[in-house]
Amino acid sequence: MRSILITGGNGGLGLGIGRYFLEKDPEAKVWLGVRANRTNAEALVGEFPDRCQLVELEVTSKESWEAAVATVLEVDGRLDVLVNNAGMHRDGLLATMEDDAWSSVISANLDAVFLGCRAVIRPMMGQRFGRIVNIASLSAVLPPLGQTNYAAAKAGVVALTQTLAKEVARAGITVNALLPGYIQTEALSHMDEEAAKRAKAGIPMRRFGTPTEVASAVFFLACQDAAYVTGSALKIDGGIF
C-alpha cells in the first residue's frame, strides 16, 4: 500500500490528482486534505470508500499539519507521497494592494508548503522513502500583471523545492515542483468567453490543459521509476514558456 496525502482536496486539481492515483494504482490509499468545503471530496470518497479518506487540514497551521500527518501515520503506518496542491489568488496591482492580500496569499501558497514539507520529512526519513510534489505555477517564471503576491509565492515554492531536494536526497526522498499554466478548473471559471479565447490564442496548443494532464505528471514523479528525478521544476503549459 502507498499512502498519499493531497492538500486542496476539494478543488478540481486536487480531486483530479486523487482520482488518478486511485484509478491507476490499486495499492494507493489517498487522503484528501480539506478545510471547510468538502462536498466534492466526499463524493470521491463515496466512489472509493476503502481507499480514500478525508483528513481535516488547515494548511497555514503548524498544529493542523502535525495532527493530519499523525492521523495518516496512525491509520496507515506510513506516508509515502505528499502533494502540496492547496493555494489561492488575490490579484491586484501592487500600488493599491492591501497588506492582507499580500500576507494571505504568501501564507496560503508558500508558508503552507514549508509547513507541509517540514511535517512529513521526519517520517519519510525514518522509512527511507518519500515523494514530495509541490504544485507551483507558470506564474513563478512568467508572472502576469497583477500577481506580485501570487508570483512571488510560487517562485518561492520553486526555490524551496530545489533546496529541499538537495537536503533530503540521500534519505531516499525526492522533491519536485510542477508549474501548470492554464488548467481547466474552477480557477478559470471566472473567465468570460472572449477572455478565454484571448488566453487560448497565446497558447501554442490553442487549448487549456486538463487536471488529468497535471495528475499524470504528479503520478510519474511519485512513482518508483522517478527515483533519480529530484529538484526539478516541470512546466505543464501547452508551450507558453
mmCIF file of C-alpha atoms in Angstrom:
data_model
loop_
_atom_site.group_PDB
_atom_site.id
_atom_site.type_symbol
_atom_site.label_atom_id
_atom_site.label_comp_id
_atom_site.label_asym_id
_atom_site.label_seq_id
_atom_site.Cartn_x
_atom_site.Cartn_y
_atom_site.Cartn_z
ATOM 1 C CA MET A 1 0.000 0.000 0.000
ATOM 2 C CA ARG A 2 1.107 3.546 -0.782
ATOM 3 C CA SER A 3 -0.224 6.357 1.376
ATOM 4 C CA ILE A 4 -0.763 9.679 -0.431
ATOM 5 C CA LEU A 5 -1.773 12.998 1.146
ATOM 6 C CA ILE A 6 -3.128 15.696 -1.185
ATOM 7 C CA THR A 7 -3.904 19.201 0.021
ATOM 8 C CA GLY A 8 -6.663 21.270 -1.565
ATOM 9 C CA GLY A 9 -8.568 18.009 -1.737
ATOM 10 C CA ASN A 10 -11.938 19.531 -2.590
ATOM 11 C CA GLY A 11 -10.784 21.502 -5.657
ATOM 12 C CA GLY A 12 -10.735 20.396 -9.259
ATOM 13 C CA LEU A 13 -6.996 19.806 -9.428
ATOM 14 C CA GLY A 14 -6.733 18.076 -6.061
ATOM 15 C CA LEU A 15 -9.636 15.794 -6.918
ATOM 16 C CA GLY A 16 -8.150 15.077 -10.340
ATOM 17 C CA ILE A 17 -4.850 14.049 -8.782
ATOM 18 C CA GLY A 18 -6.577 11.911 -6.178
ATOM 19 C CA ARG A 19 -8.734 10.166 -8.754
ATOM 20 C CA TYR A 20 -5.720 9.476 -10.982
ATOM 21 C CA PHE A 21 -3.874 7.707 -8.152
ATOM 22 C CA LEU A 22 -6.959 5.693 -7.193
ATOM 23 C CA GLU A 23 -7.655 4.584 -10.752
ATOM 24 C CA LYS A 24 -4.078 3.903 -11.848
ATOM 25 C CA ASP A 25 -2.654 2.323 -8.700
ATOM 26 C CA PRO A 26 -4.738 -0.329 -6.908
ATOM 27 C CA GLU A 27 -2.315 -0.107 -3.978
ATOM 28 C CA ALA A 28 -2.874 3.624 -3.466
ATOM 29 C CA LYS A 29 -4.559 4.958 -0.343
ATOM 30 C CA VAL A 30 -5.481 8.622 -0.857
ATOM 31 C CA TRP A 31 -6.042 11.166 1.894
ATOM 32 C CA LEU A 32 -7.722 14.382 0.792
ATOM 33 C CA GLY A 33 -6.799 17.327 2.984
ATOM 34 C CA VAL A 34 -9.861 19.538 3.366
ATOM 35 C CA ARG A 35 -10.962 22.503 5.432
ATOM 36 C CA ALA A 36 -14.489 23.952 5.159
ATOM 37 C CA ASN A 37 -15.686 22.860 1.702
ATOM 38 C CA ARG A 38 -15.767 19.102 1.299
ATOM 39 C CA THR A 39 -18.793 18.132 -0.812
ATOM 40 C CA ASN A 40 -16.784 17.153 -3.894
ATOM 41 C CA ALA A 41 -14.160 15.361 -1.813
ATOM 42 C CA GLU A 42 -16.859 13.360 -0.040
ATOM 43 C CA ALA A 43 -18.188 12.271 -3.434
ATOM 44 C CA LEU A 44 -14.781 10.821 -4.370
ATOM 45 C CA VAL A 45 -14.599 9.047 -1.017
ATOM 46 C CA GLY A 46 -18.007 7.563 -1.819
ATOM 47 C CA GLU A 47 -16.612 6.092 -5.040
ATOM 48 C CA PHE A 48 -13.562 4.587 -3.323
ATOM 49 C CA PRO A 49 -14.626 4.099 0.310
ATOM 50 C CA ASP A 50 -11.904 1.572 1.092
ATOM 51 C CA ARG A 51 -9.017 3.596 -0.352
ATOM 52 C CA CYS A 52 -9.939 7.261 0.019
ATOM 53 C CA GLN A 53 -10.468 9.284 3.187
ATOM 54 C CA LEU A 54 -10.748 12.901 4.256
ATOM 55 C CA VAL A 55 -8.473 14.482 6.806
ATOM 56 C CA GLU A 56 -9.040 17.868 8.415
ATOM 57 C CA LEU A 57 -6.251 20.194 7.338
ATOM 58 C CA GLU A 58 -5.752 23.938 7.573
ATOM 59 C CA VAL A 59 -2.575 24.265 5.530
ATOM 60 C CA THR A 60 -1.432 27.520 7.144
ATOM 61 C CA SER A 61 -1.462 25.988 10.638
ATOM 62 C CA LYS A 62 1.516 24.089 12.056
ATOM 63 C CA GLU A 63 -0.726 22.320 14.559
ATOM 64 C CA SER A 64 -3.173 21.241 11.873
ATOM 65 C CA TRP A 65 -0.367 19.797 9.759
ATOM 66 C CA GLU A 66 1.017 17.860 12.708
ATOM 67 C CA ALA A 67 -2.428 16.465 13.523
ATOM 68 C CA ALA A 68 -3.152 15.482 9.918
ATOM 69 C CA VAL A 69 0.176 13.709 9.453
ATOM 70 C CA ALA A 70 -0.260 11.941 12.807
ATOM 71 C CA THR A 71 -3.685 10.690 11.648
ATOM 72 C CA VAL A 72 -2.286 9.281 8.418
ATOM 73 C CA LEU A 73 0.581 7.583 10.231
ATOM 74 C CA GLU A 74 -1.726 6.139 12.875
ATOM 75 C CA VAL A 75 -4.046 4.585 10.287
ATOM 76 C CA ASP A 76 -1.606 3.599 7.517
ATOM 77 C CA GLY A 77 1.668 3.308 9.398
ATOM 78 C CA ARG A 78 3.478 5.357 6.767
ATOM 79 C CA LEU A 79 3.186 8.379 4.493
ATOM 80 C CA ASP A 80 4.752 7.916 1.075
ATOM 81 C CA VAL A 81 3.628 10.884 -1.015
ATOM 82 C CA LEU A 82 2.759 14.491 -0.213
ATOM 83 C CA VAL A 83 1.188 16.647 -2.911
ATOM 84 C CA ASN A 84 1.132 20.308 -1.855
ATOM 85 C CA ASN A 85 -1.698 21.480 -4.086
ATOM 86 C CA ALA A 86 -3.691 23.963 -1.979
ATOM 87 C CA GLY A 87 -3.431 27.623 -2.931
ATOM 88 C CA MET A 88 -5.292 30.863 -3.537
ATOM 89 C CA HIS A 89 -5.314 34.084 -5.600
ATOM 90 C CA ARG A 90 -5.969 37.653 -4.553
ATOM 91 C CA ASP A 91 -4.801 39.501 -7.645
ATOM 92 C CA GLY A 92 -4.281 43.248 -7.827
ATOM 93 C CA LEU A 93 -1.740 45.898 -8.698
ATOM 94 C CA LEU A 94 0.994 46.277 -6.101
ATOM 95 C CA ALA A 95 0.483 50.038 -5.725
ATOM 96 C CA THR A 96 -3.022 49.504 -4.352
ATOM 97 C CA MET A 97 -2.622 46.025 -2.844
ATOM 98 C CA GLU A 98 -3.794 45.749 0.753
ATOM 99 C CA ASP A 99 -1.475 44.234 3.331
ATOM 100 C CA ASP A 100 -3.784 41.275 3.877
ATOM 101 C CA ALA A 101 -3.910 40.494 0.144
ATOM 102 C CA TRP A 102 -0.135 40.110 0.247
ATOM 103 C CA SER A 103 0.194 38.205 3.515
ATOM 104 C CA SER A 104 -2.726 35.827 2.966
ATOM 105 C CA VAL A 105 -1.503 34.780 -0.480
ATOM 106 C CA ILE A 106 2.076 34.280 0.732
ATOM 107 C CA SER A 107 0.765 32.264 3.674
ATOM 108 C CA ALA A 108 -1.550 30.018 1.651
ATOM 109 C CA ASN A 109 0.848 29.395 -1.227
ATOM 110 C CA LEU A 110 4.319 29.437 0.341
ATOM 111 C CA ASP A 111 4.114 29.120 4.126
ATOM 112 C CA ALA A 112 1.749 26.172 3.693
ATOM 113 C CA VAL A 113 4.283 24.330 1.534
ATOM 114 C CA PHE A 114 7.021 24.942 4.107
ATOM 115 C CA LEU A 115 4.800 23.648 6.919
ATOM 116 C CA GLY A 116 3.719 20.608 4.928
ATOM 117 C CA CYS A 117 7.213 19.630 3.853
ATOM 118 C CA ARG A 118 8.532 20.009 7.376
ATOM 119 C CA ALA A 119 5.687 17.921 8.813
ATOM 120 C CA VAL A 120 6.376 14.917 6.553
ATOM 121 C CA ILE A 121 10.166 14.961 6.322
ATOM 122 C CA ARG A 122 10.835 13.168 9.607
ATOM 123 C CA PRO A 123 8.536 10.165 8.972
ATOM 124 C CA MET A 124 9.760 9.939 5.384
ATOM 125 C CA MET A 125 13.369 9.930 6.555
ATOM 126 C CA GLY A 126 12.507 7.213 9.046
ATOM 127 C CA GLN A 127 11.133 4.959 6.303
ATOM 128 C CA ARG A 128 13.962 5.957 3.909
ATOM 129 C CA PHE A 129 11.450 6.776 1.192
ATOM 130 C CA GLY A 130 9.322 9.736 0.242
ATOM 131 C CA ARG A 131 7.952 11.695 -2.662
ATOM 132 C CA ILE A 132 7.020 15.380 -2.345
ATOM 133 C CA VAL A 133 5.388 17.132 -5.291
ATOM 134 C CA ASN A 134 4.761 20.857 -4.892
ATOM 135 C CA ILE A 135 2.240 22.456 -7.238
ATOM 136 C CA ALA A 136 3.692 25.855 -8.128
ATOM 137 C CA SER A 137 2.538 27.801 -11.187
ATOM 138 C CA LEU A 138 3.777 29.100 -14.519
ATOM 139 C CA SER A 139 3.452 32.499 -12.813
ATOM 140 C CA ALA A 140 6.637 31.605 -10.913
ATOM 141 C CA VAL A 141 8.683 32.053 -14.096
ATOM 142 C CA LEU A 142 6.332 34.064 -16.337
ATOM 143 C CA PRO A 143 4.400 36.356 -13.979
ATOM 144 C CA PRO A 144 1.493 38.360 -15.375
ATOM 145 C CA LEU A 145 0.426 41.833 -14.315
ATOM 146 C CA GLY A 146 -1.415 41.949 -11.018
ATOM 147 C CA GLN A 147 0.155 38.891 -9.446
ATOM 148 C CA THR A 148 3.108 40.218 -7.452
ATOM 149 C CA ASN A 149 1.890 38.322 -4.386
ATOM 150 C CA TYR A 150 1.000 35.053 -6.132
ATOM 151 C CA ALA A 151 4.037 35.032 -8.434
ATOM 152 C CA ALA A 152 6.392 35.751 -5.529
ATOM 153 C CA ALA A 153 4.861 32.920 -3.509
ATOM 154 C CA LYS A 154 5.065 30.407 -6.342
ATOM 155 C CA ALA A 155 8.637 31.409 -7.215
ATOM 156 C CA GLY A 156 9.414 30.784 -3.556
ATOM 157 C CA VAL A 157 7.880 27.314 -3.856
ATOM 158 C CA VAL A 158 10.233 26.502 -6.734
ATOM 159 C CA ALA A 159 13.280 27.698 -4.781
ATOM 160 C CA LEU A 160 12.147 25.816 -1.669
ATOM 161 C CA THR A 161 11.683 22.680 -3.754
ATOM 162 C CA GLN A 162 15.145 22.837 -5.277
ATOM 163 C CA THR A 163 16.848 23.492 -1.947
ATOM 164 C CA LEU A 164 14.959 20.825 -0.006
ATOM 165 C CA ALA A 165 15.669 18.285 -2.757
ATOM 166 C CA LYS A 166 19.391 18.630 -2.015
ATOM 167 C CA GLU A 167 18.871 18.352 1.739
ATOM 168 C CA VAL A 168 16.975 15.039 1.661
ATOM 169 C CA ALA A 169 18.307 13.299 -1.457
ATOM 170 C CA ARG A 170 20.462 10.839 0.497
ATOM 171 C CA ALA A 171 17.441 9.765 2.543
ATOM 172 C CA GLY A 172 15.599 8.377 -0.487
ATOM 173 C CA ILE A 173 13.243 11.346 -0.691
ATOM 174 C CA THR A 174 12.628 13.277 -3.901
ATOM 175 C CA VAL A 175 11.161 16.775 -4.051
ATOM 176 C CA ASN A 176 9.858 18.216 -7.311
ATOM 177 C CA ALA A 177 7.670 21.094 -8.462
ATOM 178 C CA LEU A 178 5.085 21.351 -11.219
ATOM 179 C CA LEU A 179 4.354 24.660 -12.941
ATOM 180 C CA PRO A 180 0.911 24.445 -14.539
ATOM 181 C CA GLY A 181 -0.265 27.084 -16.953
ATOM 182 C CA TYR A 182 -3.953 27.437 -17.802
ATOM 183 C CA ILE A 183 -5.717 24.359 -16.417
ATOM 184 C CA GLN A 184 -9.448 23.853 -16.811
ATOM 185 C CA THR A 185 -10.554 24.041 -13.161
ATOM 186 C CA GLU A 186 -12.698 26.335 -11.047
ATOM 187 C CA ALA A 187 -9.815 28.828 -11.075
ATOM 188 C CA LEU A 188 -10.719 29.631 -14.706
ATOM 189 C CA SER A 189 -14.460 29.673 -14.166
ATOM 190 C CA HIS A 190 -14.482 33.477 -13.853
ATOM 191 C CA MET A 191 -13.218 33.941 -17.413
ATOM 192 C CA ASP A 192 -15.802 35.013 -19.966
ATOM 193 C CA GLU A 193 -15.805 33.581 -23.471
ATOM 194 C CA GLU A 194 -13.778 36.400 -25.030
ATOM 195 C CA ALA A 195 -11.137 36.298 -22.289
ATOM 196 C CA ALA A 196 -10.830 32.538 -22.730
ATOM 197 C CA LYS A 197 -10.375 32.962 -26.481
ATOM 198 C CA ARG A 198 -7.607 35.516 -25.946
ATOM 199 C CA ALA A 199 -5.893 33.258 -23.430
ATOM 200 C CA LYS A 200 -6.012 30.255 -25.752
ATOM 201 C CA ALA A 201 -4.636 32.365 -28.594
ATOM 202 C CA GLY A 202 -1.477 32.832 -26.537
ATOM 203 C CA ILE A 203 -1.028 29.087 -26.025
ATOM 204 C CA PRO A 204 0.774 27.259 -28.862
ATOM 205 C CA MET A 205 -1.539 24.258 -28.367
ATOM 206 C CA ARG A 206 -4.558 26.616 -28.536
ATOM 207 C CA ARG A 207 -6.323 24.977 -25.589
ATOM 208 C CA PHE A 208 -6.336 24.815 -21.804
ATOM 209 C CA GLY A 209 -4.836 21.847 -20.016
ATOM 210 C CA THR A 210 -6.838 19.320 -18.008
ATOM 211 C CA PRO A 211 -6.468 18.175 -14.396
ATOM 212 C CA THR A 212 -5.697 14.692 -15.715
ATOM 213 C CA GLU A 213 -2.683 16.014 -17.618
ATOM 214 C CA VAL A 214 -1.314 17.525 -14.419
ATOM 215 C CA ALA A 215 -2.214 14.439 -12.402
ATOM 216 C CA SER A 216 -0.284 12.162 -14.759
ATOM 217 C CA ALA A 217 2.881 14.194 -14.122
ATOM 218 C CA VAL A 218 2.318 14.025 -10.354
ATOM 219 C CA PHE A 219 1.815 10.273 -10.642
ATOM 220 C CA PHE A 220 5.105 9.838 -12.505
ATOM 221 C CA LEU A 221 7.096 11.944 -10.041
ATOM 222 C CA ALA A 222 5.614 9.915 -7.180
ATOM 223 C CA CYS A 223 6.469 6.519 -8.629
ATOM 224 C CA GLN A 224 9.472 4.281 -8.006
ATOM 225 C CA ASP A 225 10.748 4.789 -11.549
ATOM 226 C CA ALA A 226 11.271 8.518 -10.896
ATOM 227 C CA ALA A 227 13.783 7.857 -8.112
ATOM 228 C CA TYR A 228 16.521 9.855 -9.889
ATOM 229 C CA VAL A 229 14.327 12.884 -10.624
ATOM 230 C CA THR A 230 14.579 15.496 -7.884
ATOM 231 C CA GLY A 231 14.791 19.269 -7.656
ATOM 232 C CA SER A 232 13.004 19.623 -10.984
ATOM 233 C CA ALA A 233 10.529 22.337 -11.981
ATOM 234 C CA LEU A 234 8.380 20.850 -14.741
ATOM 235 C CA LYS A 235 6.228 23.194 -16.805
ATOM 236 C CA ILE A 236 2.798 21.963 -17.949
ATOM 237 C CA ASP A 237 1.694 24.887 -20.074
ATOM 238 C CA GLY A 238 0.996 23.830 -23.659
ATOM 239 C CA GLY A 239 4.188 25.550 -24.804
ATOM 240 C CA ILE A 240 3.621 29.084 -23.474
ATOM 241 C CA PHE A 241 7.096 29.398 -21.964
#
